[in-house]
């Protein structure tokens, strides 16, 4: 599949329904990106107002989830989509699910920011946190871009980035454990940072899952639970 | 055909060389066609089709109107012989026999390769006689008791026995459309065919009658090879193991039905099954 040709169906209504679902998905993606940014900023700047806003935003994301699910259910019931249309509906449904979970993780990050603010301190493990946070944000953006552009190679690159994030996550956790052993008074704060790191790492996983859906949509190949080298082969075919 | 239409048709096939997917099989082949061309007068309707149909396989043939799928289906039991201007070249082999061989007995061939049509067409006779007709003329049975058994077995296999067992002597034309179609299927299987051809068998039926025929197709595939032409893509997706997509007389793509309906390879197949205009 080279490009999304929603305007080519004999049924103009079907065209419009698919286009609507696509638009809503992109809108939801935008909301989630904003939510991650707000949550992350609230954590780095220990800003409880921002954190509250990030938590509030989760409601909008949840609403979008329901709207899009309704649309895709209607399309399945009425249009019996096949081939690329079917793959599109399936990948939209799954991507919506991933986005909703990303929203949940962003809200969790914001909650950690509030707890850190309550103890009156900033996040330790600061460097790793900032680094992983930036990477993960980029991954979500690239995954959504690859969906919008139906770019399987860009999706593959998101999957590759997730591997790097997982490695960095492991390193950051080890360094936090060391901090906790050296200074037991830091444990509570270190745990907040750890939870935030954990949420970021999960967001990376969800971005990877979105990328997998993009490859399924574009190439018709299910690449879930496959080695990256195998995925690369399928994408380049 | 206007020059413009002809040009655009050829444009579609610019660079078209062969069928996408795997039209032939390595084993368990019941019927195979090789390089089959069909002409009606000077108009070519089918272009070099190679296709195998496996034992116990349900093969669906889909494509837009005029793509040649029905013409192709009808070549499989020489139904086109009745059309004077129709000319068929290439090989069509049924269990090793070329069905267009001059020694082939066409009547016998049509018992081996039965056909069910779009509109149910029972004979204006009793339900019993409709099913008994084939076995009688083919001399498959001699005694009445045997014939009774053949009729009952065929009606049972066609899932209509319970509905008609108490009125076998009544005219078949009194049955509902769906029942008539199942009776026609019973009539076809009464002569123990190897292959059953179905040309849009459900297009004149309501959804429930359609569901029963589809159920029946699944059951029949345990014993027979079935080739079905259908305009309903959902039906093709539901009943068949493999799907063949025809376009302007060419066999464009063949593949496992699961794959054709989720990730077809050829753009024409994709456009057709997603309802896009080319």
Short mmCIF file of C-alpha atoms in Angstrom, two decimals:
data_model
loop_
_atom_site.label_atom_id
_atom_site.label_comp_id
_atom_site.label_asym_id
_atom_site.label_seq_id
_atom_site.Cartn_x
_atom_site.Cartn_y
_atom_site.Cartn_z
CA UNK A 1 0.00 0.00 0.00
CA UNK A 2 1.57 3.26 -1.08
CA UNK A 3 -0.83 5.84 0.12
CA UNK A 4 -4.19 6.00 1.79
CA UNK A 5 -6.79 6.46 -0.91
CA UNK A 6 -9.94 6.98 1.06
CA UNK A 7 -11.42 8.98 -1.77
CA UNK A 8 -11.47 6.07 -4.19
CA UNK A 9 -14.38 3.98 -2.91
CA UNK A 10 -17.50 3.73 -4.99
CA UNK A 11 -19.35 4.73 -1.83
CA UNK A 12 -18.56 8.36 -1.02
CA UNK A 13 -20.01 7.83 2.45
CA UNK A 14 -17.55 5.06 3.14
CA UNK A 15 -14.74 7.40 2.06
CA UNK A 16 -16.00 9.99 4.52
CA UNK A 17 -16.32 7.51 7.39
CA UNK A 18 -12.77 6.25 6.98
CA UNK A 19 -11.41 9.76 6.66
CA UNK A 20 -13.27 10.75 9.81
CA UNK A 21 -11.80 7.86 11.78
CA UNK A 22 -8.33 8.78 10.53
CA UNK A 23 -8.76 12.44 11.47
CA UNK A 24 -9.98 11.55 14.94
CA UNK A 25 -7.08 9.19 15.47
CA UNK A 26 -4.60 11.92 14.55
CA UNK A 27 -6.42 14.33 16.83
CA UNK A 28 -6.21 11.85 19.69
CA UNK A 29 -2.52 11.36 18.93
CA UNK A 30 -2.01 15.11 19.19
CA UNK A 31 -3.79 15.22 22.54
CA UNK A 32 -1.66 12.42 23.92
CA UNK A 33 1.55 14.07 22.70
CA UNK A 34 0.56 17.25 24.52
CA UNK A 35 -0.30 15.27 27.61
CA UNK A 36 3.12 13.57 27.65
CA UNK A 37 4.83 16.90 27.20
CA UNK A 38 2.87 18.54 30.01
CA UNK A 39 3.39 15.60 32.37
CA UNK A 40 7.09 15.41 31.63
CA UNK A 41 7.56 19.15 32.09
CA UNK A 42 5.67 19.01 35.38
CA UNK A 43 8.08 16.33 36.54
CA UNK A 44 11.25 18.08 35.49
CA UNK A 45 10.14 21.43 36.84
CA UNK A 46 8.28 19.96 39.83
CA UNK A 47 5.24 22.01 38.84
CA UNK A 48 2.01 20.76 40.43
CA UNK A 49 -0.22 23.00 38.28
CA UNK A 50 1.16 21.46 35.12
CA UNK A 51 0.85 18.04 36.69
CA UNK A 52 -2.82 18.61 37.47
CA UNK A 53 -3.38 19.74 33.90
CA UNK A 54 -1.74 16.58 32.56
CA UNK A 55 -3.98 14.44 34.77
CA UNK A 56 -7.07 16.36 33.69
CA UNK A 57 -6.19 15.86 30.04
CA UNK A 58 -6.60 12.13 30.48
CA UNK A 59 -10.37 12.61 30.45
CA UNK A 60 -10.25 14.13 26.96
CA UNK A 61 -8.09 11.28 25.76
CA UNK A 62 -10.53 8.74 27.19
CA UNK A 63 -13.43 10.49 25.46
CA UNK A 64 -11.63 10.31 22.14
CA UNK A 65 -11.04 6.61 22.68
CA UNK A 66 -14.76 6.03 22.99
CA UNK A 67 -15.61 8.22 20.00
CA UNK A 68 -13.18 6.44 17.70
CA UNK A 69 -14.16 2.98 18.91
CA UNK A 70 -17.75 3.83 18.14
CA UNK A 71 -16.81 4.91 14.64
CA UNK A 72 -14.77 1.82 13.88
CA UNK A 73 -17.52 -0.44 15.25
CA UNK A 74 -20.01 1.25 12.94
CA UNK A 75 -17.72 0.84 9.95
CA UNK A 76 -17.22 -2.85 10.73
CA UNK A 77 -20.96 -3.39 11.09
CA UNK A 78 -22.01 -1.47 8.02
CA UNK A 79 -19.20 -1.79 5.51
CA UNK A 80 -17.63 -5.21 6.00
CA UNK A 81 -14.25 -3.71 5.19
CA UNK A 82 -11.68 -5.96 3.49
CA UNK A 83 -7.99 -5.88 2.64
CA UNK A 84 -6.35 -2.48 3.31
CA UNK A 85 -9.61 -1.04 4.64
CA UNK A 86 -9.87 -3.90 7.12
CA UNK A 87 -6.23 -3.53 8.13
CA UNK A 88 -6.82 0.17 8.56
CA UNK A 89 -9.77 -0.37 10.91
CA UNK A 90 -7.91 -3.00 12.91
CA UNK A 91 -4.81 -0.85 13.24
CA UNK A 92 -6.85 2.22 14.20
CA UNK A 93 -8.62 0.23 16.91
CA UNK A 94 -5.35 -1.06 18.31
CA UNK A 95 -3.58 2.26 18.04
CA UNK A 96 -6.40 3.96 19.93
CA UNK A 97 -5.93 1.41 22.66
CA UNK A 98 -2.20 2.12 22.82
CA UNK A 99 -2.78 5.87 22.88
CA UNK A 100 -5.22 5.54 25.74
CA UNK A 101 -2.64 3.62 27.73
CA UNK A 102 0.02 6.18 26.93
CA UNK A 103 -2.40 8.73 28.36
CA UNK A 104 -2.67 6.66 31.54
CA UNK A 105 1.11 6.48 31.86
CA UNK A 106 1.42 10.24 31.33
CA UNK A 107 -1.08 10.77 34.14
CA UNK A 108 0.99 8.47 36.35
CA UNK A 109 4.10 10.53 35.61
CA UNK A 110 2.21 13.67 36.61
CA UNK A 111 1.19 11.99 39.88
CA UNK A 112 4.83 11.26 40.66
CA UNK A 113 5.58 14.93 39.99
CA UNK A 114 2.97 15.92 42.58
CA UNK A 115 4.39 13.48 45.14
CA UNK A 116 7.91 14.78 44.55
CA UNK A 117 6.64 18.33 45.00
CA UNK A 118 4.99 17.31 48.28
CA UNK A 119 8.32 16.02 49.64
CA UNK A 120 9.84 19.30 48.52
CA UNK A 121 12.49 17.96 46.19
CA UNK A 122 13.33 17.56 42.55
CA UNK A 123 13.88 14.28 40.77
CA UNK A 124 17.15 12.49 41.25
CA UNK A 125 18.47 10.39 38.43
CA UNK A 126 17.70 13.59 36.62
CA UNK A 127 20.01 13.11 33.63
CA UNK A 128 18.70 9.68 32.71
CA UNK A 129 15.13 10.78 33.25
CA UNK A 130 15.49 13.75 30.92
CA UNK A 131 17.25 11.64 28.35
CA UNK A 132 14.73 8.80 28.33
CA UNK A 133 11.83 11.26 28.47
CA UNK A 134 13.03 13.09 25.36
CA UNK A 135 13.60 9.84 23.49
CA UNK A 136 10.22 8.43 24.36
CA UNK A 137 8.42 11.61 23.38
CA UNK A 138 10.19 11.48 20.04
CA UNK A 139 9.18 7.87 19.60
CA UNK A 140 5.49 8.61 20.12
CA UNK A 141 5.68 11.47 17.65
CA UNK A 142 7.50 9.36 15.05
CA UNK A 143 5.08 6.47 15.50
CA UNK A 144 2.12 8.77 14.87
CA UNK A 145 3.90 10.40 11.92
CA UNK A 146 4.62 7.01 10.42
CA UNK A 147 0.91 6.21 10.74
CA UNK A 148 -0.09 9.45 9.05
CA UNK A 149 2.38 8.92 6.22
CA UNK A 150 2.00 5.14 6.04
CA UNK A 151 5.76 4.91 6.32
CA UNK A 152 6.79 1.39 7.33
CA UNK A 153 10.51 2.24 7.43
CA UNK A 154 9.90 5.07 9.88
CA UNK A 155 7.83 2.65 11.97
CA UNK A 156 10.72 0.18 11.93
CA UNK A 157 13.02 2.89 13.22
CA UNK A 158 10.63 3.50 16.15
CA UNK A 159 10.87 -0.19 17.00
CA UNK A 160 14.65 0.04 16.93
CA UNK A 161 14.63 3.07 19.22
CA UNK A 162 12.54 1.15 21.76
CA UNK A 163 15.35 -1.34 22.16
CA UNK A 164 17.75 1.50 23.02
CA UNK A 165 15.26 2.94 25.53
CA UNK A 166 14.91 -0.42 27.26
CA UNK A 167 18.70 -0.58 27.69
CA UNK A 168 18.88 2.95 29.07
CA UNK A 169 16.01 2.20 31.41
CA UNK A 170 17.96 -0.72 32.86
CA UNK A 171 21.00 1.47 33.41
CA UNK A 172 18.96 4.23 35.07
CA UNK A 173 17.30 1.77 37.43
CA UNK A 174 20.69 0.34 38.47
CA UNK A 175 22.00 3.80 39.18
CA UNK A 176 18.93 4.62 41.30
CA UNK A 177 19.40 1.40 43.28
CA UNK A 178 22.96 2.47 44.01
CA UNK A 179 21.73 5.86 45.23
CA UNK A 180 19.22 4.21 47.53
CA UNK A 181 21.87 1.91 49.00
CA UNK A 182 24.26 4.77 49.58
CA UNK A 183 21.66 7.02 51.21
CA UNK A 184 18.55 5.34 52.66
CA UNK A 185 16.95 8.77 53.21
CA UNK A 186 16.68 9.12 49.43
CA UNK A 187 14.60 5.96 49.03
CA UNK A 188 11.20 7.59 48.96
CA UNK A 189 12.25 10.16 46.37
CA UNK A 190 14.15 7.58 44.35
CA UNK A 191 11.05 5.43 44.22
CA UNK A 192 9.03 8.30 42.73
CA UNK A 193 11.67 8.74 40.07
CA UNK A 194 11.69 5.03 39.47
CA UNK A 195 7.94 4.97 38.90
CA UNK A 196 8.21 7.86 36.49
CA UNK A 197 10.99 6.07 34.63
CA UNK A 198 8.90 2.97 34.53
CA UNK A 199 5.98 4.91 32.99
CA UNK A 200 8.27 6.44 30.38
CA UNK A 201 9.59 3.03 29.49
CA UNK A 202 6.02 1.77 29.12
CA UNK A 203 5.18 4.70 26.85
CA UNK A 204 8.11 3.60 24.70
CA UNK A 205 6.62 0.10 24.53
CA UNK A 206 3.25 1.51 23.47
CA UNK A 207 4.92 3.62 20.78
CA UNK A 208 6.59 0.46 19.55
CA UNK A 209 3.20 -1.29 19.46
CA UNK A 210 1.79 1.55 17.36
CA UNK A 211 4.73 1.17 15.00
CA UNK A 212 3.92 -2.54 14.68
CA UNK A 213 0.38 -1.63 13.68
CA UNK A 214 1.70 0.75 11.03
CA UNK A 215 3.78 -2.06 9.52
CA UNK A 216 0.74 -4.34 9.57
CA UNK A 217 -1.33 -1.65 7.91
CA UNK A 218 1.20 -0.85 5.20
CA UNK A 219 2.74 -4.25 4.53
CA UNK A 220 -0.01 -6.62 5.62
CA UNK A 221 2.54 -8.42 7.81
CA UNK A 222 2.02 -9.11 11.49
CA UNK A 223 5.38 -8.28 13.08
CA UNK A 224 4.39 -8.53 16.73
CA UNK A 225 6.70 -10.62 18.90
CA UNK A 226 9.24 -10.89 16.10
CA UNK A 227 12.98 -10.21 16.24
CA UNK A 228 13.94 -6.79 14.92
CA UNK A 229 16.09 -8.29 12.16
CA UNK A 230 13.10 -10.29 10.92
CA UNK A 231 10.89 -7.21 11.03
CA UNK A 232 13.48 -5.27 9.05
CA UNK A 233 13.48 -7.99 6.40
CA UNK A 234 9.69 -7.85 6.07
CA UNK A 235 9.62 -4.08 5.89
CA UNK A 236 12.21 -4.02 3.12
CA UNK A 237 10.46 -6.69 1.05
CA UNK B 1 -15.64 -1.57 -28.61
CA UNK B 2 -14.56 2.02 -29.08
CA UNK B 3 -10.87 2.73 -29.60
CA UNK B 4 -10.77 4.62 -26.33
CA UNK B 5 -12.19 1.75 -24.30
CA UNK B 6 -9.80 -0.66 -25.96
CA UNK B 7 -6.81 1.56 -25.22
CA UNK B 8 -7.73 1.95 -21.58
CA UNK B 9 -8.24 -1.79 -21.28
CA UNK B 10 -4.80 -2.44 -22.65
CA UNK B 11 -3.37 0.19 -20.36
CA UNK B 12 -4.64 -1.80 -17.39
CA UNK B 13 -2.60 -4.74 -18.55
CA UNK B 14 0.51 -2.94 -19.56
CA UNK B 15 3.20 -4.95 -17.90
CA UNK B 16 0.78 -7.71 -16.91
CA UNK B 17 2.58 -10.97 -17.37
CA UNK B 18 1.22 -13.63 -15.10
CA UNK B 19 -1.10 -14.43 -12.25
CA UNK B 20 -0.03 -13.26 -8.81
CA UNK B 21 0.04 -16.00 -6.19
CA UNK B 22 0.14 -19.72 -6.81
CA UNK B 23 -2.54 -20.89 -9.26
CA UNK B 24 -1.19 -24.44 -9.47
CA UNK B 25 -0.86 -27.07 -6.77
CA UNK B 26 1.77 -29.70 -6.06
CA UNK B 27 -0.57 -32.48 -5.01
CA UNK B 28 -4.20 -33.49 -4.50
CA UNK B 29 -5.33 -31.83 -7.71
CA UNK B 30 -8.85 -32.68 -8.86
CA UNK B 31 -9.11 -30.43 -11.89
CA UNK B 32 -6.56 -28.36 -13.68
CA UNK B 33 -6.65 -25.92 -16.56
CA UNK B 34 -3.64 -24.94 -18.60
CA UNK B 35 -3.43 -21.98 -20.94
CA UNK B 36 -7.17 -21.80 -21.44
CA UNK B 37 -8.39 -19.20 -23.92
CA UNK B 38 -12.07 -18.67 -24.65
CA UNK B 39 -13.36 -16.72 -27.63
CA UNK B 40 -16.91 -15.73 -28.42
CA UNK B 41 -16.65 -15.14 -32.17
CA UNK B 42 -13.76 -12.71 -32.56
CA UNK B 43 -14.00 -11.45 -29.00
CA UNK B 44 -11.65 -13.05 -26.50
CA UNK B 45 -13.27 -13.64 -23.11
CA UNK B 46 -10.55 -15.60 -21.27
CA UNK B 47 -6.81 -15.18 -21.65
CA UNK B 48 -4.47 -18.08 -20.90
CA UNK B 49 -5.79 -19.23 -17.55
CA UNK B 50 -3.72 -21.77 -15.59
CA UNK B 51 -5.51 -22.91 -12.47
CA UNK B 52 -5.71 -26.01 -10.30
CA UNK B 53 -8.62 -26.97 -8.08
CA UNK B 54 -7.76 -29.34 -5.27
CA UNK B 55 -9.61 -32.32 -3.87
CA UNK B 56 -12.06 -31.31 -1.13
CA UNK B 57 -11.32 -27.71 -1.89
CA UNK B 58 -13.80 -24.87 -2.18
CA UNK B 59 -12.47 -22.41 -4.74
CA UNK B 60 -14.24 -19.07 -5.06
CA UNK B 61 -14.01 -17.04 -8.24
CA UNK B 62 -14.70 -13.37 -7.93
CA UNK B 63 -14.44 -10.33 -10.16
CA UNK B 64 -16.48 -7.54 -11.67
CA UNK B 65 -19.27 -8.26 -14.15
CA UNK B 66 -17.90 -9.38 -17.49
CA UNK B 67 -14.56 -10.48 -16.07
CA UNK B 68 -15.04 -14.00 -17.41
CA UNK B 69 -15.50 -15.87 -14.15
CA UNK B 70 -18.80 -17.47 -15.20
CA UNK B 71 -17.46 -18.22 -18.67
CA UNK B 72 -14.48 -19.89 -17.06
CA UNK B 73 -16.68 -21.89 -14.69
CA UNK B 74 -18.79 -23.08 -17.59
CA UNK B 75 -15.75 -24.36 -19.47
CA UNK B 76 -15.16 -26.79 -16.60
CA UNK B 77 -18.07 -29.02 -17.62
CA UNK B 78 -18.32 -27.94 -21.24
CA UNK B 79 -21.46 -25.91 -20.66
CA UNK B 80 -20.21 -23.52 -23.35
CA UNK B 81 -20.55 -26.29 -25.98
CA UNK B 82 -24.13 -25.17 -26.46
CA UNK B 83 -22.95 -21.75 -27.68
CA UNK B 84 -22.06 -22.05 -31.37
CA UNK B 85 -19.66 -19.12 -31.55
CA UNK B 86 -17.76 -20.17 -28.44
CA UNK B 87 -14.27 -21.54 -29.03
CA UNK B 88 -12.08 -22.96 -26.29
CA UNK B 89 -8.38 -23.76 -26.52
CA UNK B 90 -5.96 -25.09 -23.93
CA UNK B 91 -6.23 -28.10 -21.64
CA UNK B 92 -8.78 -28.83 -18.97
CA UNK B 93 -7.93 -32.00 -17.10
CA UNK B 94 -10.21 -33.86 -14.71
CA UNK B 95 -8.43 -36.68 -12.87
CA UNK B 96 -6.05 -37.13 -15.77
CA UNK B 97 -8.69 -36.96 -18.54
CA UNK B 98 -8.78 -34.04 -20.93
CA UNK B 99 -12.45 -33.10 -20.87
CA UNK B 100 -12.28 -31.59 -24.37
CA UNK B 101 -10.91 -34.83 -25.79
CA UNK B 102 -13.05 -35.97 -28.70
CA UNK B 103 -13.70 -39.31 -27.00
CA UNK B 104 -15.06 -37.64 -23.87
CA UNK B 105 -18.75 -38.39 -23.31
CA UNK B 106 -20.21 -35.01 -22.41
CA UNK B 107 -23.26 -36.43 -20.66
CA UNK B 108 -21.02 -38.55 -18.47
CA UNK B 109 -18.72 -35.57 -17.90
CA UNK B 110 -21.60 -33.48 -16.59
CA UNK B 111 -22.45 -36.23 -14.12
CA UNK B 112 -18.83 -36.08 -12.90
CA UNK B 113 -18.84 -32.28 -12.89
CA UNK B 114 -22.27 -31.14 -11.75
CA UNK B 115 -23.59 -27.62 -11.82
CA UNK B 116 -25.89 -25.50 -9.68
CA UNK B 117 -27.20 -22.32 -11.25
CA UNK B 118 -28.07 -18.83 -10.12
CA UNK B 119 -31.81 -19.38 -10.17
CA UNK B 120 -33.08 -22.66 -8.79
CA UNK B 121 -34.30 -24.65 -11.79
CA UNK B 122 -36.12 -27.77 -10.61
CA UNK B 123 -37.81 -29.89 -13.26
CA UNK B 124 -41.61 -29.52 -13.32
CA UNK B 125 -41.86 -32.91 -11.68
CA UNK B 126 -42.22 -34.25 -8.17
CA UNK B 127 -39.52 -33.71 -5.58
CA UNK B 128 -38.65 -37.40 -5.77
CA UNK B 129 -38.39 -37.44 -9.55
CA UNK B 130 -36.17 -34.39 -9.59
CA UNK B 131 -33.54 -36.26 -7.61
CA UNK B 132 -34.19 -39.67 -9.17
CA UNK B 133 -33.90 -38.39 -12.74
CA UNK B 134 -30.10 -38.33 -12.90
CA UNK B 135 -29.41 -41.74 -11.37
CA UNK B 136 -32.08 -43.23 -13.69
CA UNK B 137 -30.79 -41.81 -16.97
CA UNK B 138 -27.20 -42.60 -16.06
CA UNK B 139 -28.25 -46.15 -15.21
CA UNK B 140 -26.73 -45.91 -11.74
CA UNK B 141 -29.56 -47.88 -10.15
CA UNK B 142 -31.84 -50.64 -11.32
CA UNK B 143 -34.19 -51.44 -8.48
CA UNK B 144 -36.75 -49.12 -6.90
CA UNK B 145 -35.41 -49.73 -3.38
CA UNK B 146 -31.96 -48.69 -4.49
CA UNK B 147 -33.35 -45.58 -6.10
CA UNK B 148 -35.25 -44.72 -2.90
CA UNK B 149 -32.00 -44.95 -1.01
CA UNK B 150 -30.08 -42.79 -3.47
CA UNK B 151 -32.83 -40.15 -3.36
CA UNK B 152 -32.92 -40.11 0.42
CA UNK B 153 -29.13 -39.94 0.75
CA UNK B 154 -28.91 -37.07 -1.72
CA UNK B 155 -31.70 -35.15 0.00
CA UNK B 156 -30.07 -35.73 3.38
CA UNK B 157 -26.66 -34.57 2.11
CA UNK B 158 -28.33 -31.45 0.77
CA UNK B 159 -29.90 -30.82 4.20
CA UNK B 160 -33.44 -30.80 2.88
CA UNK B 161 -34.63 -34.34 3.73
CA UNK B 162 -36.47 -33.38 6.92
CA UNK B 163 -38.39 -30.67 5.12
CA UNK B 164 -39.56 -32.79 2.18
CA UNK B 165 -39.66 -36.41 3.37
CA UNK B 166 -43.45 -36.31 3.84
CA UNK B 167 -44.19 -34.79 0.46
CA UNK B 168 -41.82 -36.42 -1.97
CA UNK B 169 -44.57 -36.86 -4.54
CA UNK B 170 -45.51 -33.21 -4.61
CA UNK B 171 -44.29 -30.84 -7.32
CA UNK B 172 -40.84 -29.39 -6.68
CA UNK B 173 -42.01 -26.02 -7.91
CA UNK B 174 -44.09 -25.70 -4.75
CA UNK B 175 -40.97 -25.42 -2.60
CA UNK B 176 -39.52 -22.11 -1.46
CA UNK B 177 -36.58 -20.65 -3.38
CA UNK B 178 -34.04 -21.78 -0.82
CA UNK B 179 -35.55 -25.27 -0.70
CA UNK B 180 -35.58 -25.44 -4.49
CA UNK B 181 -31.90 -24.53 -4.58
CA UNK B 182 -31.06 -27.23 -2.03
CA UNK B 183 -33.16 -29.65 -4.10
CA UNK B 184 -31.06 -28.72 -7.15
CA UNK B 185 -27.95 -29.44 -5.09
CA UNK B 186 -29.47 -32.81 -4.09
CA UNK B 187 -30.17 -33.48 -7.77
CA UNK B 188 -26.54 -32.73 -8.56
CA UNK B 189 -25.09 -34.95 -5.85
CA UNK B 190 -27.49 -37.83 -6.62
CA UNK B 191 -25.22 -38.82 -9.52
CA UNK B 192 -22.10 -38.83 -7.28
CA UNK B 193 -20.13 -36.10 -8.99
CA UNK B 194 -16.47 -35.39 -8.29
CA UNK B 195 -16.80 -31.66 -8.76
CA UNK B 196 -19.72 -29.32 -8.15
CA UNK B 197 -19.77 -26.01 -9.97
CA UNK B 198 -21.92 -23.27 -8.50
CA UNK B 199 -22.77 -20.14 -10.43
CA UNK B 200 -23.96 -17.55 -7.89
CA UNK B 201 -26.08 -20.15 -6.10
CA UNK B 202 -27.43 -17.72 -3.50
CA UNK B 203 -28.08 -14.58 -5.48
CA UNK B 204 -31.83 -15.28 -5.64
CA UNK B 205 -32.12 -16.31 -1.98
CA UNK B 206 -32.82 -14.50 1.30
CA UNK B 207 -30.12 -14.29 4.00
CA UNK B 208 -31.33 -17.32 5.96
CA UNK B 209 -31.59 -19.54 2.89
CA UNK B 210 -28.17 -18.21 1.90
CA UNK B 211 -26.71 -19.14 5.28
CA UNK B 212 -28.07 -22.67 4.91
CA UNK B 213 -26.51 -23.07 1.47
CA UNK B 214 -23.20 -21.76 2.81
CA UNK B 215 -23.38 -24.25 5.66
CA UNK B 216 -24.10 -26.94 3.11
CA UNK B 217 -21.09 -25.94 1.01
CA UNK B 218 -18.86 -26.45 4.05
CA UNK B 219 -20.35 -29.92 4.63
CA UNK B 220 -20.16 -30.90 0.97
CA UNK B 221 -16.50 -29.95 0.76
CA UNK B 222 -15.73 -33.00 2.88
CA UNK B 223 -16.68 -35.18 -0.07
CA UNK B 224 -16.58 -33.01 -3.15
CA UNK B 225 -14.54 -30.41 -4.92
CA UNK B 226 -16.47 -27.17 -5.25
CA UNK B 227 -15.88 -24.21 -7.54
CA UNK B 228 -18.17 -21.30 -6.85
CA UNK B 229 -18.68 -18.03 -8.68
CA UNK B 230 -20.15 -15.34 -6.49
CA UNK B 231 -20.80 -11.62 -6.55
CA UNK B 232 -20.87 -11.55 -2.78
CA UNK B 233 -17.32 -11.06 -1.61
CA UNK B 234 -18.34 -11.79 1.95
CA UNK B 235 -19.70 -15.10 0.75
CA UNK B 236 -16.45 -15.91 -1.02
CA UNK B 237 -14.60 -15.00 2.17
CA UNK B 238 -16.86 -17.21 4.27
CA UNK B 239 -17.13 -20.38 2.21
CA UNK B 240 -13.92 -20.80 0.25
CA UNK B 241 -10.43 -22.06 0.97
CA UNK B 242 -8.85 -20.32 -1.99
CA UNK B 243 -10.01 -17.33 -3.97
CA UNK B 244 -9.29 -16.47 -7.59
CA UNK B 245 -9.74 -12.93 -8.81
CA UNK B 246 -10.59 -12.38 -12.50
CA UNK B 247 -10.43 -9.08 -14.33
CA UNK B 248 -11.19 -8.55 -18.03
CA UNK B 249 -10.63 -12.22 -18.81
CA UNK B 250 -7.35 -12.55 -16.96
CA UNK B 251 -6.75 -14.50 -13.79
CA UNK B 252 -5.11 -11.70 -11.83
CA UNK B 253 -4.48 -13.26 -8.45
CA UNK B 254 -5.04 -16.54 -6.65
CA UNK B 255 -4.36 -17.21 -3.03
CA UNK B 256 -5.59 -18.51 0.28
CA UNK B 257 -8.89 -16.79 1.02
CA UNK B 258 -7.59 -15.63 4.39
CA UNK B 259 -4.82 -13.75 2.65
CA UNK B 260 -6.78 -12.41 -0.32
CA UNK B 261 -9.28 -10.71 1.98
CA UNK B 262 -6.75 -9.24 4.39
CA UNK B 263 -3.67 -8.55 2.33
CA UNK B 264 -4.07 -9.10 -1.42
CA UNK B 265 -1.00 -8.41 -3.49
CA UNK B 266 -2.32 -7.08 -6.78
CA UNK B 267 -3.74 -3.57 -6.85
CA UNK B 268 -6.70 -4.67 -9.00
CA UNK B 269 -7.66 -7.30 -6.42
CA UNK B 270 -7.30 -4.77 -3.63
CA UNK B 271 -9.42 -2.20 -5.48
CA UNK B 272 -12.14 -4.71 -6.21
CA UNK B 273 -12.53 -6.22 -2.78
CA UNK B 274 -12.36 -2.86 -1.02
CA UNK B 275 -14.98 -1.42 -3.38
CA UNK B 276 -12.70 1.14 -5.00
CA UNK B 277 -13.25 2.13 -8.58
CA UNK B 278 -10.17 1.57 -10.70
#
